[in-house]
Short mmCIF file of C-alpha atoms in Angstrom, two decimals:
data_model
loop_
_atom_site.label_atom_id
_atom_site.label_comp_id
_atom_site.label_asym_id
_atom_site.label_seq_id
_atom_site.Cartn_x
_atom_site.Cartn_y
_atom_site.Cartn_z
CA UNK D 1 0.01 -0.06 -0.03
CA UNK D 2 1.16 3.49 -0.77
CA UNK D 3 1.91 6.17 1.86
CA UNK D 4 -0.99 6.90 4.11
CA UNK D 5 -2.25 10.46 3.47
CA UNK D 6 -4.72 10.15 6.39
CA UNK D 7 -4.08 8.35 9.68
CA UNK D 8 -6.67 8.14 12.44
CA UNK D 9 -5.53 6.61 15.79
CA UNK D 10 -7.83 5.78 18.63
CA UNK D 11 -10.03 8.73 17.84
CA UNK D 12 -12.88 9.56 20.33
CA UNK D 13 -15.27 12.35 20.81
CA UNK D 14 -17.28 12.83 24.04
CA UNK D 15 -20.23 15.05 24.63
CA UNK D 16 -21.80 15.81 28.08
CA UNK D 17 -25.58 15.54 28.29
CA UNK D 18 -27.14 17.47 31.15
CA UNK D 19 -30.45 16.25 32.53
CA UNK D 20 -32.37 18.69 34.74
CA UNK D 21 -34.83 17.28 37.19
CA UNK D 22 -38.00 19.17 38.28
CA UNK D 23 -36.73 22.25 36.55
CA UNK D 24 -39.44 24.85 35.98
CA UNK D 25 -39.46 27.37 33.19
CA UNK D 26 -37.66 30.49 34.41
CA UNK D 27 -37.30 34.05 33.09
CA UNK D 28 -34.14 36.14 32.90
CA UNK D 29 -35.23 37.98 36.05
CA UNK D 30 -35.69 34.67 37.87
CA UNK D 31 -32.16 33.51 36.81
CA UNK D 32 -30.52 36.72 37.96
CA UNK D 33 -32.34 36.63 41.32
CA UNK D 34 -31.46 32.94 41.74
CA UNK D 35 -27.75 33.78 41.37
CA UNK D 36 -27.76 36.24 44.29
CA UNK D 37 -30.09 34.25 46.48
CA UNK D 38 -28.49 30.84 45.93
CA UNK D 39 -26.08 30.97 48.99
CA UNK D 40 -29.01 31.53 51.30
CA UNK D 41 -31.47 28.94 49.74
CA UNK D 42 -32.06 25.33 50.33
CA UNK D 43 -32.69 22.96 47.51
CA UNK D 44 -36.35 22.58 48.64
CA UNK D 45 -36.00 18.76 47.88
CA UNK D 46 -35.19 19.26 44.20
CA UNK D 47 -32.61 16.86 42.80
CA UNK D 48 -29.57 18.45 41.29
CA UNK D 49 -28.95 18.20 37.60
CA UNK D 50 -27.08 15.14 36.41
CA UNK D 51 -24.49 14.96 33.61
CA UNK D 52 -23.96 11.77 31.45
CA UNK D 53 -21.08 11.22 29.12
CA UNK D 54 -22.07 10.38 25.54
CA UNK D 55 -19.38 9.07 23.21
CA UNK D 56 -20.23 9.91 19.61
CA UNK D 57 -17.06 8.23 18.56
CA UNK D 58 -14.80 5.87 20.53
CA UNK D 59 -11.48 4.13 19.71
CA UNK D 60 -11.76 4.72 15.96
CA UNK D 61 -8.60 3.95 13.87
CA UNK D 62 -7.90 3.60 10.23
CA UNK D 63 -5.48 4.61 7.40
CA UNK D 64 -6.33 6.00 4.02
CA UNK D 65 -3.73 5.67 1.24
CA UNK D 66 -2.95 8.46 -1.15
CA UNK D 67 -5.36 8.28 -4.12
CA UNK D 68 -7.85 5.87 -2.37
CA UNK D 69 -11.59 6.49 -2.62
CA UNK D 70 -13.36 5.30 0.61
CA UNK D 71 -16.98 5.21 1.48
CA UNK D 72 -18.26 5.85 5.02
CA UNK D 73 -21.59 4.36 5.72
CA UNK D 74 -23.89 3.62 8.81
CA UNK D 75 -27.32 4.32 10.17
CA UNK D 76 -28.39 7.77 11.48
CA UNK D 77 -26.51 8.42 14.73
CA UNK D 78 -23.66 6.05 14.02
CA UNK D 79 -21.05 8.83 14.20
CA UNK D 80 -20.39 9.69 10.56
CA UNK D 81 -20.98 13.39 10.77
CA UNK D 82 -18.88 13.72 13.96
CA UNK D 83 -16.08 11.89 12.25
CA UNK D 84 -16.14 14.25 9.28
CA UNK D 85 -16.18 17.38 11.43
CA UNK D 86 -13.13 16.17 13.23
CA UNK D 87 -11.34 15.29 9.95
CA UNK D 88 -12.35 18.74 8.58
CA UNK D 89 -10.98 20.55 11.69
CA UNK D 90 -14.37 21.90 12.70
CA UNK D 91 -14.56 19.85 15.89
CA UNK D 92 -11.71 19.05 18.30
CA UNK D 93 -11.45 15.42 19.33
CA UNK D 94 -11.62 14.29 22.93
CA UNK D 95 -9.09 11.56 22.45
CA UNK D 96 -6.82 10.17 19.83
CA UNK D 97 -4.98 11.77 16.95
CA UNK D 98 -5.52 12.52 13.32
CA UNK D 99 -2.58 12.92 10.89
CA UNK D 100 -3.20 14.66 7.60
CA UNK D 101 -0.53 14.86 4.95
CA UNK D 102 -1.75 17.31 2.35
CA UNK D 103 -4.41 19.97 1.61
CA UNK D 104 -7.88 19.07 2.77
CA UNK D 105 -11.21 20.42 1.58
CA UNK D 106 -14.66 19.50 2.90
CA UNK D 107 -18.02 19.52 1.21
CA UNK D 108 -20.28 19.04 4.21
CA UNK D 109 -23.06 21.44 3.30
CA UNK D 110 -23.68 22.73 -0.23
CA UNK D 111 -24.07 26.41 -0.52
CA UNK D 112 -22.49 27.54 2.75
CA UNK D 113 -21.15 31.06 2.30
CA UNK D 114 -23.40 32.17 -0.58
CA UNK D 115 -24.63 35.79 -0.27
CA UNK D 116 -28.18 36.35 -1.64
CA UNK D 117 -27.51 39.97 -2.68
CA UNK D 118 -24.39 39.01 -4.72
CA UNK D 119 -24.52 37.82 -8.27
CA UNK D 120 -23.67 34.31 -9.35
CA UNK D 121 -20.33 35.57 -10.63
CA UNK D 122 -19.45 37.29 -7.36
CA UNK D 123 -20.70 34.26 -5.32
CA UNK D 124 -18.35 31.97 -7.32
CA UNK D 125 -15.37 33.91 -6.07
CA UNK D 126 -16.72 34.30 -2.61
CA UNK D 127 -17.69 30.66 -2.14
CA UNK D 128 -14.56 29.40 -3.72
CA UNK D 129 -12.37 31.48 -1.29
CA UNK D 130 -14.35 30.19 1.60
CA UNK D 131 -13.81 26.55 0.41
CA UNK D 132 -10.08 27.21 0.22
CA UNK D 133 -9.43 27.99 -3.53
CA UNK D 134 -7.02 30.63 -4.48
CA UNK D 135 -8.09 33.45 -6.83
CA UNK D 136 -5.87 31.89 -9.56
CA UNK D 137 -7.67 28.59 -9.11
CA UNK D 138 -10.96 30.12 -9.33
CA UNK D 139 -10.18 32.08 -12.55
CA UNK D 140 -8.71 28.98 -14.07
CA UNK D 141 -11.83 26.93 -13.31
CA UNK D 142 -14.41 29.72 -13.81
CA UNK D 143 -15.65 28.63 -17.25
CA UNK D 144 -15.95 25.01 -16.23
CA UNK D 145 -17.89 25.97 -13.05
CA UNK D 146 -20.36 28.08 -14.98
CA UNK D 147 -20.81 25.37 -17.69
CA UNK D 148 -21.22 22.69 -15.16
CA UNK D 149 -23.95 24.72 -13.28
CA UNK D 150 -25.77 25.79 -16.50
CA UNK D 151 -26.31 29.34 -15.21
CA UNK D 152 -24.61 31.35 -18.03
CA UNK D 153 -27.66 33.49 -18.77
CA UNK D 154 -28.09 34.36 -15.11
CA UNK D 155 -24.42 34.78 -14.13
CA UNK D 156 -24.84 38.58 -13.27
CA UNK D 157 -28.17 38.09 -11.53
CA UNK D 158 -28.39 38.20 -7.69
CA UNK D 159 -28.66 34.60 -6.46
CA UNK D 160 -31.71 35.58 -4.35
CA UNK D 161 -33.59 35.42 -7.72
CA UNK D 162 -32.31 31.97 -8.53
CA UNK D 163 -34.57 29.00 -8.30
CA UNK D 164 -33.67 26.42 -5.71
CA UNK D 165 -32.34 24.07 -8.43
CA UNK D 166 -30.11 26.82 -9.91
CA UNK D 167 -28.80 27.67 -6.45
CA UNK D 168 -27.87 23.98 -5.73
CA UNK D 169 -26.24 23.50 -9.14
CA UNK D 170 -24.05 26.57 -8.81
CA UNK D 171 -23.10 25.63 -5.15
CA UNK D 172 -22.12 22.14 -6.02
CA UNK D 173 -20.31 23.22 -9.20
CA UNK D 174 -17.98 25.51 -7.13
CA UNK D 175 -17.29 22.83 -4.57
CA UNK D 176 -16.79 20.06 -7.11
CA UNK D 177 -13.92 21.99 -8.76
CA UNK D 178 -11.81 22.12 -5.61
CA UNK D 179 -8.36 20.75 -6.14
CA UNK D 180 -7.24 19.40 -2.74
CA UNK D 181 -5.19 16.31 -1.76
CA UNK D 182 -8.04 14.98 0.31
CA UNK D 183 -11.67 15.79 -0.48
CA UNK D 184 -14.39 15.01 2.18
CA UNK D 185 -17.89 14.71 0.73
CA UNK D 186 -21.05 14.30 2.70
CA UNK D 187 -24.35 13.51 0.93
CA UNK D 188 -23.95 16.15 -1.82
CA UNK D 189 -25.24 13.80 -4.53
CA UNK D 190 -28.64 13.85 -2.79
CA UNK D 191 -29.36 17.39 -4.06
CA UNK D 192 -30.85 18.53 -7.32
CA UNK D 193 -33.05 16.71 -9.87
CA UNK D 194 -32.24 13.24 -11.26
CA UNK D 195 -30.35 14.56 -14.30
CA UNK D 196 -28.11 16.79 -12.18
CA UNK D 197 -27.50 13.98 -9.64
CA UNK D 198 -26.31 11.83 -12.53
CA UNK D 199 -24.09 14.62 -13.67
CA UNK D 200 -22.71 15.14 -10.17
CA UNK D 201 -21.97 11.47 -9.92
CA UNK D 202 -19.95 11.65 -13.06
CA UNK D 203 -18.00 14.53 -11.66
CA UNK D 204 -17.16 12.58 -8.50
CA UNK D 205 -15.91 9.78 -10.84
CA UNK D 206 -13.61 12.25 -12.55
CA UNK D 207 -12.34 13.45 -9.23
CA UNK D 208 -11.53 9.89 -8.08
CA UNK D 209 -9.82 8.95 -11.36
CA UNK D 210 -7.75 12.05 -10.96
CA UNK D 211 -5.80 10.46 -8.25
CA UNK D 212 -7.32 12.56 -5.38
CA UNK D 213 -8.11 10.88 -2.12
CA UNK D 214 -11.90 11.05 -1.41
CA UNK D 215 -13.88 10.23 1.67
CA UNK D 216 -17.50 9.86 0.53
CA UNK D 217 -20.41 9.61 3.04
CA UNK D 218 -23.90 8.74 1.76
CA UNK D 219 -27.00 6.68 2.47
CA UNK D 220 -27.26 5.94 -1.22
CA UNK D 221 -25.67 2.52 -1.45
CA UNK D 222 -25.79 2.47 -5.22
CA UNK D 223 -23.60 5.67 -5.28
CA UNK D 224 -21.23 4.15 -2.63
CA UNK D 225 -20.96 0.92 -4.75
CA UNK D 226 -20.36 3.00 -7.95
CA UNK D 227 -17.66 5.27 -6.49
CA UNK D 228 -15.77 3.19 -3.93
CA UNK D 229 -14.03 -0.13 -3.60
CA UNK D 230 -13.43 0.17 0.21
CA UNK D 231 -15.95 1.27 2.83
CA UNK D 232 -15.94 1.82 6.57
CA UNK D 233 -19.12 0.84 8.35
CA UNK D 234 -19.91 2.67 11.54
CA UNK D 235 -22.28 1.69 14.25
CA UNK D 236 -22.73 3.36 17.62
CA UNK D 237 -19.61 5.40 17.26
CA UNK D 238 -17.30 2.51 16.41
CA UNK D 239 -15.94 0.98 13.12
CA UNK D 240 -17.58 -2.50 12.96
CA UNK D 241 -16.33 -3.30 9.39
CA UNK D 242 -13.40 -2.00 7.16
CA UNK D 243 -13.00 -3.69 3.93
CA UNK D 244 -14.55 -4.26 0.45
CA UNK D 245 -17.48 -2.11 -0.33
CA UNK D 246 -19.77 -4.96 -1.31
CA UNK D 247 -19.26 -6.72 2.04
CA UNK D 248 -19.59 -3.40 3.87
CA UNK D 249 -23.02 -2.78 2.16
CA UNK D 250 -24.11 -6.34 2.89
CA UNK D 251 -23.24 -5.93 6.66
CA UNK D 252 -24.99 -2.55 6.68
CA UNK D 253 -28.09 -4.29 5.42
CA UNK D 254 -27.76 -6.97 8.22
CA UNK D 255 -27.48 -4.23 10.82
CA UNK D 256 -30.99 -3.00 9.59
CA UNK D 257 -32.32 -6.51 9.66
CA UNK D 258 -31.19 -6.83 13.35
CA UNK D 259 -32.64 -3.52 14.32
CA UNK D 260 -35.74 -3.62 16.38
CA UNK D 261 -38.48 -2.61 13.82
CA UNK D 262 -41.01 -2.03 16.60
CA UNK D 263 -39.03 0.78 18.13
CA UNK D 264 -40.23 3.73 16.03
CA UNK D 265 -38.84 7.15 16.94
CA UNK D 266 -40.36 10.62 16.33
CA UNK D 267 -43.81 11.67 15.37
CA UNK D 268 -45.65 13.66 12.64
CA UNK D 269 -48.00 16.55 12.79
CA UNK D 270 -51.19 14.62 12.38
CA UNK D 271 -50.00 11.00 12.83
CA UNK D 272 -47.43 8.88 14.64
CA UNK D 273 -46.41 5.44 13.37
CA UNK D 274 -46.29 3.29 16.49
CA UNK D 275 -45.01 -0.06 15.07
CA UNK D 276 -44.53 -1.84 11.85
CA UNK D 277 -44.17 -5.62 11.33
CA UNK D 278 -44.07 -8.03 8.46
CA UNK D 279 -46.38 -11.04 9.41
CA UNK D 280 -47.68 -14.17 7.82
CA UNK D 281 -51.34 -15.18 7.20
CA UNK D 282 -51.73 -16.14 10.90
CA UNK D 283 -50.36 -12.89 12.08
CA UNK D 284 -47.06 -14.20 13.37
CA UNK D 285 -43.79 -12.22 12.81
CA UNK D 286 -42.21 -13.12 9.39
CA UNK D 287 -38.46 -12.50 8.96
CA UNK D 288 -37.79 -14.99 6.04
CA UNK D 289 -40.00 -14.92 2.98
CA UNK D 290 -40.47 -17.42 0.17
CA UNK D 291 -41.91 -15.56 -2.93
CA UNK D 292 -45.50 -16.66 -3.56
CA UNK D 293 -46.40 -17.00 0.14
CA UNK D 294 -48.78 -14.61 1.77
CA UNK D 295 -47.06 -11.37 2.90
CA UNK D 296 -48.77 -8.81 5.18
CA UNK D 297 -47.63 -5.48 6.65
CA UNK D 298 -49.21 -4.82 9.99
CA UNK D 299 -48.93 -1.06 10.81
CA UNK D 300 -50.19 0.57 14.03
CA UNK D 301 -50.67 4.29 13.85
CA UNK D 302 -51.98 7.12 16.09
CA UNK D 303 -54.01 9.78 14.36
CA UNK D 304 -55.57 13.11 15.36
CA UNK D 305 -58.64 12.46 13.23
CA UNK D 306 -57.72 14.66 10.37
CA UNK D 307 -59.61 13.71 7.16
CA UNK D 308 -58.03 11.83 4.20
CA UNK D 309 -54.96 10.39 6.04
CA UNK D 310 -53.17 7.71 4.18
CA UNK D 311 -50.32 5.15 4.75
CA UNK D 312 -47.78 4.39 2.10
CA UNK D 313 -45.22 1.56 2.22
CA UNK D 314 -42.06 1.48 0.06
CA UNK D 315 -40.28 -1.69 -0.79
CA UNK D 316 -36.49 -0.91 -0.60
CA UNK D 317 -33.62 -3.16 -1.76
CA UNK D 318 -30.26 -3.65 -0.17
CA UNK D 319 -28.83 -0.65 -2.18
CA UNK D 320 -31.57 1.52 -0.50
CA UNK D 321 -33.35 1.95 -3.79
CA UNK D 322 -37.14 2.15 -3.70
CA UNK D 323 -38.57 -0.56 -5.90
CA UNK D 324 -42.34 -0.08 -5.51
CA UNK D 325 -45.00 1.35 -3.29
CA UNK D 326 -48.40 0.26 -1.76
CA UNK D 327 -50.89 2.82 -0.49
CA UNK D 328 -54.25 3.07 1.09
CA UNK D 329 -55.20 5.39 -1.83
CA UNK D 330 -54.76 2.57 -4.35
CA UNK D 331 -58.35 1.84 -3.27
CA UNK D 332 -60.87 4.52 -3.81
CA UNK D 333 -62.40 5.95 -0.76
CA UNK D 334 -60.11 4.21 1.75
CA UNK D 335 -58.19 6.27 4.27
CA UNK D 336 -57.57 6.32 7.97
CA UNK D 337 -60.79 6.99 10.05
CA UNK D 338 -61.56 10.70 10.57
CA UNK D 339 -61.69 10.16 14.26
CA UNK D 340 -58.74 10.48 16.70
CA UNK D 341 -57.38 7.17 17.97
CA UNK D 342 -55.07 4.32 17.39
CA UNK D 343 -55.64 1.95 14.47
CA UNK D 344 -54.07 -1.22 13.08
CA UNK D 345 -53.82 -1.31 9.27
CA UNK D 346 -53.01 -4.60 7.63
CA UNK D 347 -51.91 -4.53 3.93
CA UNK D 348 -51.54 -7.79 2.09
CA UNK D 349 -49.17 -7.28 -0.81
CA UNK D 350 -47.78 -9.40 -3.70
CA UNK D 351 -44.12 -8.42 -4.19
CA UNK D 352 -43.65 -10.87 -7.08
CA UNK D 353 -40.51 -12.87 -7.72
CA UNK D 354 -37.91 -11.01 -5.77
CA UNK D 355 -34.19 -12.04 -5.92
CA UNK D 356 -32.65 -13.70 -2.96
CA UNK D 357 -31.41 -11.09 -0.46
CA UNK D 358 -32.41 -8.61 2.14
CA UNK D 359 -35.10 -5.94 1.69
CA UNK D 360 -36.91 -3.39 3.92
CA UNK D 361 -40.02 -1.38 3.98
CA UNK D 362 -40.06 2.43 4.47
CA UNK D 363 -43.38 3.42 5.89
CA UNK D 364 -44.95 6.87 5.89
CA UNK D 365 -48.23 8.48 6.79
CA UNK D 366 -49.40 11.32 4.53
CA UNK D 367 -52.10 13.89 3.90
CA UNK D 368 -53.75 13.94 0.44
CA UNK D 369 -52.25 16.78 -1.70
CA UNK D 370 -49.62 17.46 0.94
CA UNK D 371 -46.27 16.23 2.19
CA UNK D 372 -45.44 12.96 4.13
CA UNK D 373 -46.42 13.45 7.71
CA UNK D 374 -44.42 10.77 9.63
CA UNK D 375 -41.65 8.99 7.60
CA UNK D 376 -39.77 5.91 9.05
CA UNK D 377 -36.87 4.49 7.28
CA UNK D 378 -36.38 0.70 7.48
CA UNK D 379 -39.56 0.36 9.61
CA UNK D 380 -39.60 -3.45 8.86
CA UNK D 381 -37.12 -5.80 7.25
CA UNK D 382 -37.38 -8.94 5.24
CA UNK D 383 -35.07 -11.71 3.95
CA UNK D 384 -36.01 -13.33 0.71
CA UNK D 385 -34.70 -16.93 0.88
CA UNK D 386 -35.40 -18.04 -2.65
CA UNK D 387 -36.32 -16.66 -6.05
CA UNK D 388 -37.20 -17.88 -9.52
CA UNK D 389 -33.78 -18.53 -11.33
CA UNK D 390 -35.04 -16.89 -14.41
CA UNK D 391 -36.13 -13.67 -12.80
CA UNK D 392 -34.76 -11.23 -10.27
CA UNK D 393 -35.27 -7.89 -8.67
CA UNK D 394 -34.58 -6.05 -11.91
CA UNK D 395 -37.32 -8.05 -13.67
CA UNK D 396 -39.62 -7.06 -10.87
CA UNK D 397 -38.99 -3.35 -11.21
CA UNK D 398 -39.22 -3.70 -15.03
CA UNK D 399 -42.59 -5.59 -14.84
CA UNK D 400 -44.16 -2.83 -12.68
CA UNK D 401 -42.57 0.14 -14.39
CA UNK D 402 -41.34 3.18 -12.55
CA UNK D 403 -44.24 5.14 -13.97
CA UNK D 404 -46.85 2.98 -12.16
CA UNK D 405 -44.58 2.57 -9.07
CA UNK D 406 -47.20 0.32 -7.55
CA UNK D 407 -46.88 -2.68 -5.32
CA UNK D 408 -50.10 -4.63 -5.97
CA UNK D 409 -52.32 -5.29 -2.88
CA UNK D 410 -54.07 -8.67 -2.94
CA UNK D 411 -57.21 -7.26 -1.21
CA UNK D 412 -58.29 -3.98 0.29
CA UNK D 413 -56.43 -3.03 3.47
CA UNK D 414 -58.06 -3.99 6.74
CA UNK D 415 -58.33 -1.12 9.27
CA UNK D 416 -59.32 -1.85 12.90
CA UNK D 417 -59.11 -0.07 16.20
CA UNK D 418 -55.95 -0.99 18.17
CA UNK D 419 -55.45 -1.12 21.86
#
């Protein structure tokens, strides 16, 4: 292996979480008064605040060779963003050491540093300088940046008049023309429309082929597979796998399979998804599936009684690509009851001849003609244990068609009150 351009040794980052007990809401006046009266007051039985240590990263070590392109993957909260902030010198580590041999540039948030009152031309120079490019580098790449962003006609227009798509294209175009030794990229390929995402992916290919070292973080497993040959898998602040990208993606999928699908976090404005499970015809949990057998999704949801609330379930493959969708609104007149309460919805679907492998269901509640209300990634998982040798997941997608994007329901969903 060639010389390591980036070395990470026993890296750790600790945050302190303060928990206040029986702490009432206080005004500024109350706070000032409390400071002066504290020496003369008793605690009145209140428990003092407690402090817990939370390690976002712990004992992380790895080396990156010069010219290597490495993916960093993991579920939300695994420590990916904390790691990137330390490598980008935004955050100081609590323990360990990072050794960088070369110029580093980070693309953690597209568009940081753009000024709405300045023109596109002026913002190219401003944003380029913020990202670490010299004036000579900006001038040398100026035409390429403008051409990539496709904003020639609006170059001397203040960016506050740009559409959101134009703004994103220009921001990525500036960042994509950085010329560092190490480029750290976080989820930038998730921006823009489908055509621009494809163009951005091609640009990242060019960067990697140019011999620059790239650390690429994404939840898009297809992009990770396309760009990298090595990947680091993080879970709960530690590296649980460091090796070939295909194996890292497979282990990432296994982590999702082992996750407790019943523990749903967060809530929506009108609804909260309480639990999601894949069950068989008898209602028992189903983890391994033989294509052709009955397959049901049992979804428990709390609702405030708003009218025309729906549930949608997306079938997702191991590359985190949505294959198809089932919805209550596939059936005319069916929606969640317009009465507040907890309901159990059972949708029996026919996923066709899926290829052997791991799949999951993203589940969301939604309001008709509005946005998703409560979206849960990987709410339930499924392992397909056999498939028709002549047909696979790609055939399944092709048969349905992306235009229809429908996962057929065998019968109308069953909606009942839940305890």
